[in-house]
Amino acid sequence: PCNLTGWWENDLGSKMQVFKVGNDGSFSGEYHTAVSSAKRPIQPSPLIGSQHLDEDGQCTFGFTVNWKKFSDSTAVFVGQCFNGDEGKEVLHTSWLLREKVDSEPDDWRATR
């Protein structure tokens, strides 16, 4: 079965550390992004999530990252863990990023 605990790295060099997955699938950790449009220096950011624990091990999961240490944005990720070649676990994710805007008329450009 897929175990999210530990370090993960994506194609852009961002890294995620999941501290421990509980028996109910809940987890926390830190996200170390390698990319940002924020003006302040990038810092590790807290994440909290939940993993659906399937018997076949190819589970779905989701987590939220609060970039509060250097940005006014929040991101959510959803994905699935696959047992890839030679038993290596691989995560496939999609994400949404919500940036703070100054007014409701600017809402249209706040999410990517």
Coordinates of N, CA and C in Angstrom, one line a residue:
P1 N 0.8 -1.2 0.0 CA 0.0 0.0 0.0 C 0.9 1.3 0.0
C2 N 0.3 2.3 -0.6 CA 1.0 3.6 -0.6 C 1.1 4.2 0.8
N3 N 2.3 4.7 1.1 CA 2.5 5.4 2.4 C 3.0 6.8 2.1
L4 N 2.3 7.8 2.4 CA 2.7 9.1 2.1 C 3.7 9.7 3.0
T5 N 4.0 9.0 4.1 CA 5.0 9.5 5.1 C 6.3 9.6 4.5
G6 N 7.0 10.7 4.7 CA 8.4 10.9 4.2 C 8.5 12.1 3.3
W7 N 9.5 12.1 2.5 CA 9.8 13.2 1.6 C 9.4 12.9 0.1
W8 N 8.8 13.9 -0.6 CA 8.4 13.8 -1.9 C 9.0 15.0 -2.7
E9 N 9.3 14.8 -4.0 CA 9.8 15.9 -4.8 C 9.1 15.9 -6.1
N10 N 8.8 17.1 -6.6 CA 8.1 17.1 -7.9 C 9.1 17.5 -9.0
D11 N 8.6 17.6 -10.3 CA 9.4 17.9 -11.4 C 10.1 19.3 -11.4
L12 N 9.5 20.2 -10.6 CA 10.0 21.6 -10.6 C 11.0 21.8 -9.4
G13 N 11.2 20.7 -8.6 CA 12.1 20.8 -7.5 C 11.5 21.2 -6.1
S14 N 10.1 21.3 -6.1 CA 9.5 21.5 -4.8 C 9.5 20.2 -4.1
K15 N 9.5 20.4 -2.7 CA 9.6 19.2 -1.9 C 8.5 19.2 -0.8
M16 N 8.0 18.1 -0.5 CA 7.0 18.0 0.6 C 7.4 16.9 1.6
Q17 N 7.2 17.2 2.8 CA 7.5 16.2 3.9 C 6.2 16.0 4.6
V18 N 5.8 14.7 4.6 CA 4.6 14.3 5.4 C 5.2 13.6 6.6
F19 N 4.8 14.1 7.8 CA 5.3 13.6 9.0 C 4.9 12.2 9.4
K20 N 3.5 12.0 9.4 CA 3.0 10.7 9.7 C 1.5 10.7 9.3
V21 N 1.1 9.6 8.7 CA -0.3 9.4 8.4 C -1.0 8.6 9.5
G22 N -2.0 9.2 10.1 CA -2.7 8.5 11.2 C -3.6 7.4 10.7
N23 N -4.1 6.6 11.6 CA -5.0 5.5 11.3 C -6.2 5.9 10.5
D24 N -6.7 7.1 10.7 CA -7.8 7.6 10.0 C -7.5 8.3 8.7
G25 N -6.2 8.3 8.3 CA -5.7 8.9 7.1 C -5.3 10.3 7.2
S26 N -5.5 11.0 8.3 CA -5.1 12.4 8.5 C -3.6 12.5 8.5
F27 N -3.1 13.6 8.0 CA -1.6 13.8 8.1 C -1.3 15.3 8.1
S28 N -0.1 15.7 8.5 CA 0.4 17.0 8.4 C 1.9 17.0 8.0
G29 N 2.4 18.2 7.6 CA 3.8 18.2 7.2 C 4.2 19.6 6.8
E30 N 5.2 19.7 5.9 CA 5.7 21.0 5.4 C 5.9 20.8 3.9
Y31 N 5.6 22.0 3.2 CA 5.8 22.1 1.8 C 6.9 23.1 1.6
H32 N 7.9 22.7 0.8 CA 9.0 23.5 0.5 C 9.0 23.8 -1.0
T33 N 8.3 24.9 -1.4 CA 8.1 25.2 -2.8 C 9.4 25.8 -3.4
A34 N 9.6 25.4 -4.7 CA 10.7 25.9 -5.4 C 10.3 27.1 -6.3
V35 N 9.0 27.4 -6.4 CA 8.5 28.4 -7.3 C 7.5 29.3 -6.6
S36 N 7.6 30.6 -6.8 CA 6.7 31.6 -6.2 C 6.8 32.9 -6.9
S37 N 5.7 33.6 -6.9 CA 5.7 35.0 -7.4 C 5.6 36.0 -6.3
A38 N 5.7 35.5 -5.1 CA 5.7 36.4 -3.9 C 7.0 37.2 -3.9
K39 N 6.9 38.4 -3.3 CA 8.0 39.3 -3.2 C 8.9 38.9 -2.0
R40 N 8.4 38.3 -1.0 CA 9.2 37.9 0.2 C 9.9 36.6 -0.1
P41 N 11.0 36.3 0.6 CA 11.7 35.0 0.4 C 10.9 33.8 0.7
I42 N 11.0 32.8 -0.1 CA 10.2 31.5 0.1 C 10.7 30.9 1.5
Q43 N 9.7 30.4 2.2 CA 9.9 29.6 3.4 C 9.1 28.4 3.4
P44 N 9.5 27.3 4.2 CA 8.7 26.1 4.3 C 7.3 26.5 4.9
S45 N 6.3 25.8 4.4 CA 4.9 26.2 4.7 C 4.2 25.0 5.3
P46 N 3.3 25.2 6.3 CA 2.6 24.0 6.8 C 1.6 23.5 5.9
L47 N 1.4 22.1 6.0 CA 0.3 21.5 5.2 C -0.5 20.6 6.1
I48 N -1.7 20.4 5.8 CA -2.6 19.4 6.5 C -3.5 18.7 5.5
G49 N -3.7 17.4 5.7 CA -4.4 16.7 4.7 C -5.0 15.4 5.1
S50 N -5.6 14.7 4.2 CA -6.3 13.4 4.5 C -6.0 12.5 3.3
Q51 N -5.8 11.2 3.7 CA -5.5 10.2 2.7 C -6.6 9.2 2.8
H52 N -7.2 8.8 1.7 CA -8.2 7.7 1.6 C -7.4 6.4 1.6
L53 N -7.6 5.6 2.6 CA -6.8 4.4 2.7 C -7.5 3.2 2.0
D54 N -7.1 2.9 0.8 CA -7.7 1.8 0.0 C -7.0 0.5 0.2
E55 N -7.7 -0.6 0.1 CA -7.0 -1.9 0.2 C -6.0 -2.1 -0.9
D56 N -6.2 -1.6 -2.1 CA -5.3 -1.9 -3.2 C -4.1 -1.0 -3.1
G57 N -4.1 0.0 -2.2 CA -2.9 0.8 -2.0 C -2.7 2.0 -2.9
Q58 N -3.6 2.1 -3.9 CA -3.5 3.2 -4.9 C -4.5 4.3 -4.4
C59 N -4.2 4.9 -3.3 CA -5.1 5.8 -2.6 C -5.2 7.2 -3.2
T60 N -6.3 7.8 -2.9 CA -6.5 9.3 -3.2 C -6.2 10.0 -2.0
F61 N -5.9 11.3 -2.1 CA -5.5 12.2 -1.0 C -5.7 13.6 -1.4
G62 N -5.7 14.5 -0.4 CA -5.8 15.9 -0.6 C -5.2 16.6 0.6
F63 N -4.6 17.8 0.3 CA -4.0 18.6 1.4 C -4.1 20.1 1.0
T64 N -4.0 20.9 2.1 CA -4.0 22.3 1.9 C -2.7 22.9 2.4
V65 N -2.1 23.8 1.7 CA -0.9 24.5 2.1 C -1.2 26.0 2.3
N66 N -0.8 26.5 3.5 CA -1.0 27.9 3.8 C 0.4 28.5 3.7
W67 N 0.5 29.4 2.7 CA 1.8 30.1 2.4 C 2.0 31.3 3.3
K68 N 1.4 31.3 4.5 CA 1.3 32.5 5.4 C 2.7 33.0 5.8
K69 N 3.7 32.3 5.7 CA 5.0 32.8 6.1 C 5.7 33.7 5.1
F70 N 5.2 33.7 3.9 CA 5.8 34.6 2.9 C 4.8 35.1 1.8
S71 N 3.5 34.7 1.9 CA 2.6 35.1 0.9 C 1.2 35.2 1.4
D72 N 0.3 35.9 0.7 CA -1.1 35.9 1.1 C -2.0 34.9 0.4
S73 N -1.5 33.8 0.1 CA -2.2 32.8 -0.7 C -2.3 31.4 0.0
T74 N -3.2 30.7 -0.5 CA -3.4 29.3 0.0 C -3.6 28.4 -1.2
A75 N -3.1 27.2 -1.1 CA -3.2 26.2 -2.2 C -3.8 24.9 -1.7
V76 N -4.6 24.3 -2.6 CA -5.1 23.0 -2.3 C -4.7 22.0 -3.4
F77 N -4.3 20.8 -3.0 CA -3.8 19.8 -3.9 C -4.7 18.5 -3.7
V78 N -5.0 17.9 -4.8 CA -5.7 16.6 -4.8 C -4.9 15.6 -5.7
G79 N -4.9 14.4 -5.3 CA -4.1 13.4 -6.1 C -4.4 12.0 -5.8
Q80 N -3.6 11.2 -6.4 CA -3.6 9.7 -6.2 C -2.2 9.2 -6.2
C81 N -2.0 8.2 -5.4 CA -0.7 7.5 -5.3 C -0.8 6.2 -6.1
F82 N 0.2 6.0 -6.9 CA 0.3 4.8 -7.8 C 1.5 4.0 -7.4
N83 N 1.4 2.7 -7.5 CA 2.6 1.9 -7.4 C 3.1 1.7 -8.8
G84 N 4.2 2.5 -9.1 CA 4.7 2.5 -10.4 C 5.7 1.4 -10.7
D85 N 6.6 1.7 -11.6 CA 7.6 0.7 -12.0 C 8.5 0.3 -10.8
E86 N 8.7 -1.0 -10.8 CA 9.6 -1.6 -9.8 C 9.1 -1.3 -8.3
G87 N 7.8 -1.1 -8.2 CA 7.3 -0.8 -6.8 C 7.5 0.6 -6.3
K88 N 8.0 1.5 -7.1 CA 8.2 2.8 -6.7 C 6.9 3.6 -6.6
E89 N 6.6 4.2 -5.5 CA 5.4 5.0 -5.3 C 5.5 6.3 -6.1
V90 N 4.5 6.7 -6.8 CA 4.4 7.9 -7.6 C 3.1 8.7 -7.3
L91 N 3.2 10.0 -7.0 CA 2.1 10.8 -6.8 C 1.7 11.6 -8.0
H92 N 0.4 11.6 -8.4 CA 0.0 12.5 -9.4 C -1.0 13.5 -8.8
T93 N -0.8 14.8 -8.9 CA -1.6 15.8 -8.3 C -2.1 16.9 -9.2
S94 N -3.2 17.5 -8.8 CA -3.6 18.8 -9.4 C -3.8 19.7 -8.3
W95 N -3.7 21.0 -8.6 CA -3.8 22.0 -7.6 C -4.5 23.3 -8.0
L96 N -5.0 24.0 -7.0 CA -5.6 25.3 -7.2 C -4.9 26.3 -6.2
L97 N -4.6 27.4 -6.6 CA -3.9 28.4 -5.8 C -4.9 29.7 -5.7
R98 N -5.1 30.1 -4.5 CA -6.0 31.3 -4.3 C -5.1 32.4 -3.7
E99 N -5.0 33.5 -4.5 CA -4.2 34.7 -4.1 C -5.2 35.7 -3.5
K100 N -4.7 36.5 -2.6 CA -5.5 37.6 -2.0 C -5.7 38.7 -3.1
V101 N -6.9 39.2 -3.2 CA -7.1 40.4 -4.1 C -7.7 41.5 -3.2
D102 N -7.6 42.7 -3.7 CA -8.0 43.9 -2.9 C -9.5 44.2 -2.9
S103 N -10.2 43.7 -3.9 CA -11.6 44.0 -4.0 C -12.4 42.8 -4.7
E104 N -13.7 42.8 -4.5 CA -14.5 41.8 -5.1 C -14.5 41.8 -6.6
P105 N -14.5 43.0 -7.2 CA -14.4 43.0 -8.7 C -13.1 42.3 -9.3
D106 N -12.1 42.2 -8.4 CA -10.8 41.5 -8.8 C -10.9 40.0 -8.6
D107 N -12.0 39.5 -8.1 CA -12.1 38.1 -7.7 C -11.8 37.2 -8.9
W108 N -12.2 37.6 -10.1 CA -12.0 36.8 -11.3 C -10.5 36.3 -11.5
R109 N -9.6 37.1 -11.0 CA -8.1 36.8 -11.3 C -7.4 36.2 -10.0
A110 N -8.2 35.8 -9.0 CA -7.6 35.4 -7.8 C -7.2 33.9 -7.7
T111 N -7.8 33.1 -8.6 CA -7.6 31.7 -8.5 C -7.0 31.1 -9.8
R112 N -5.9 30.3 -9.6 CA -5.4 29.7 -10.8 C -5.1 28.2 -10.5

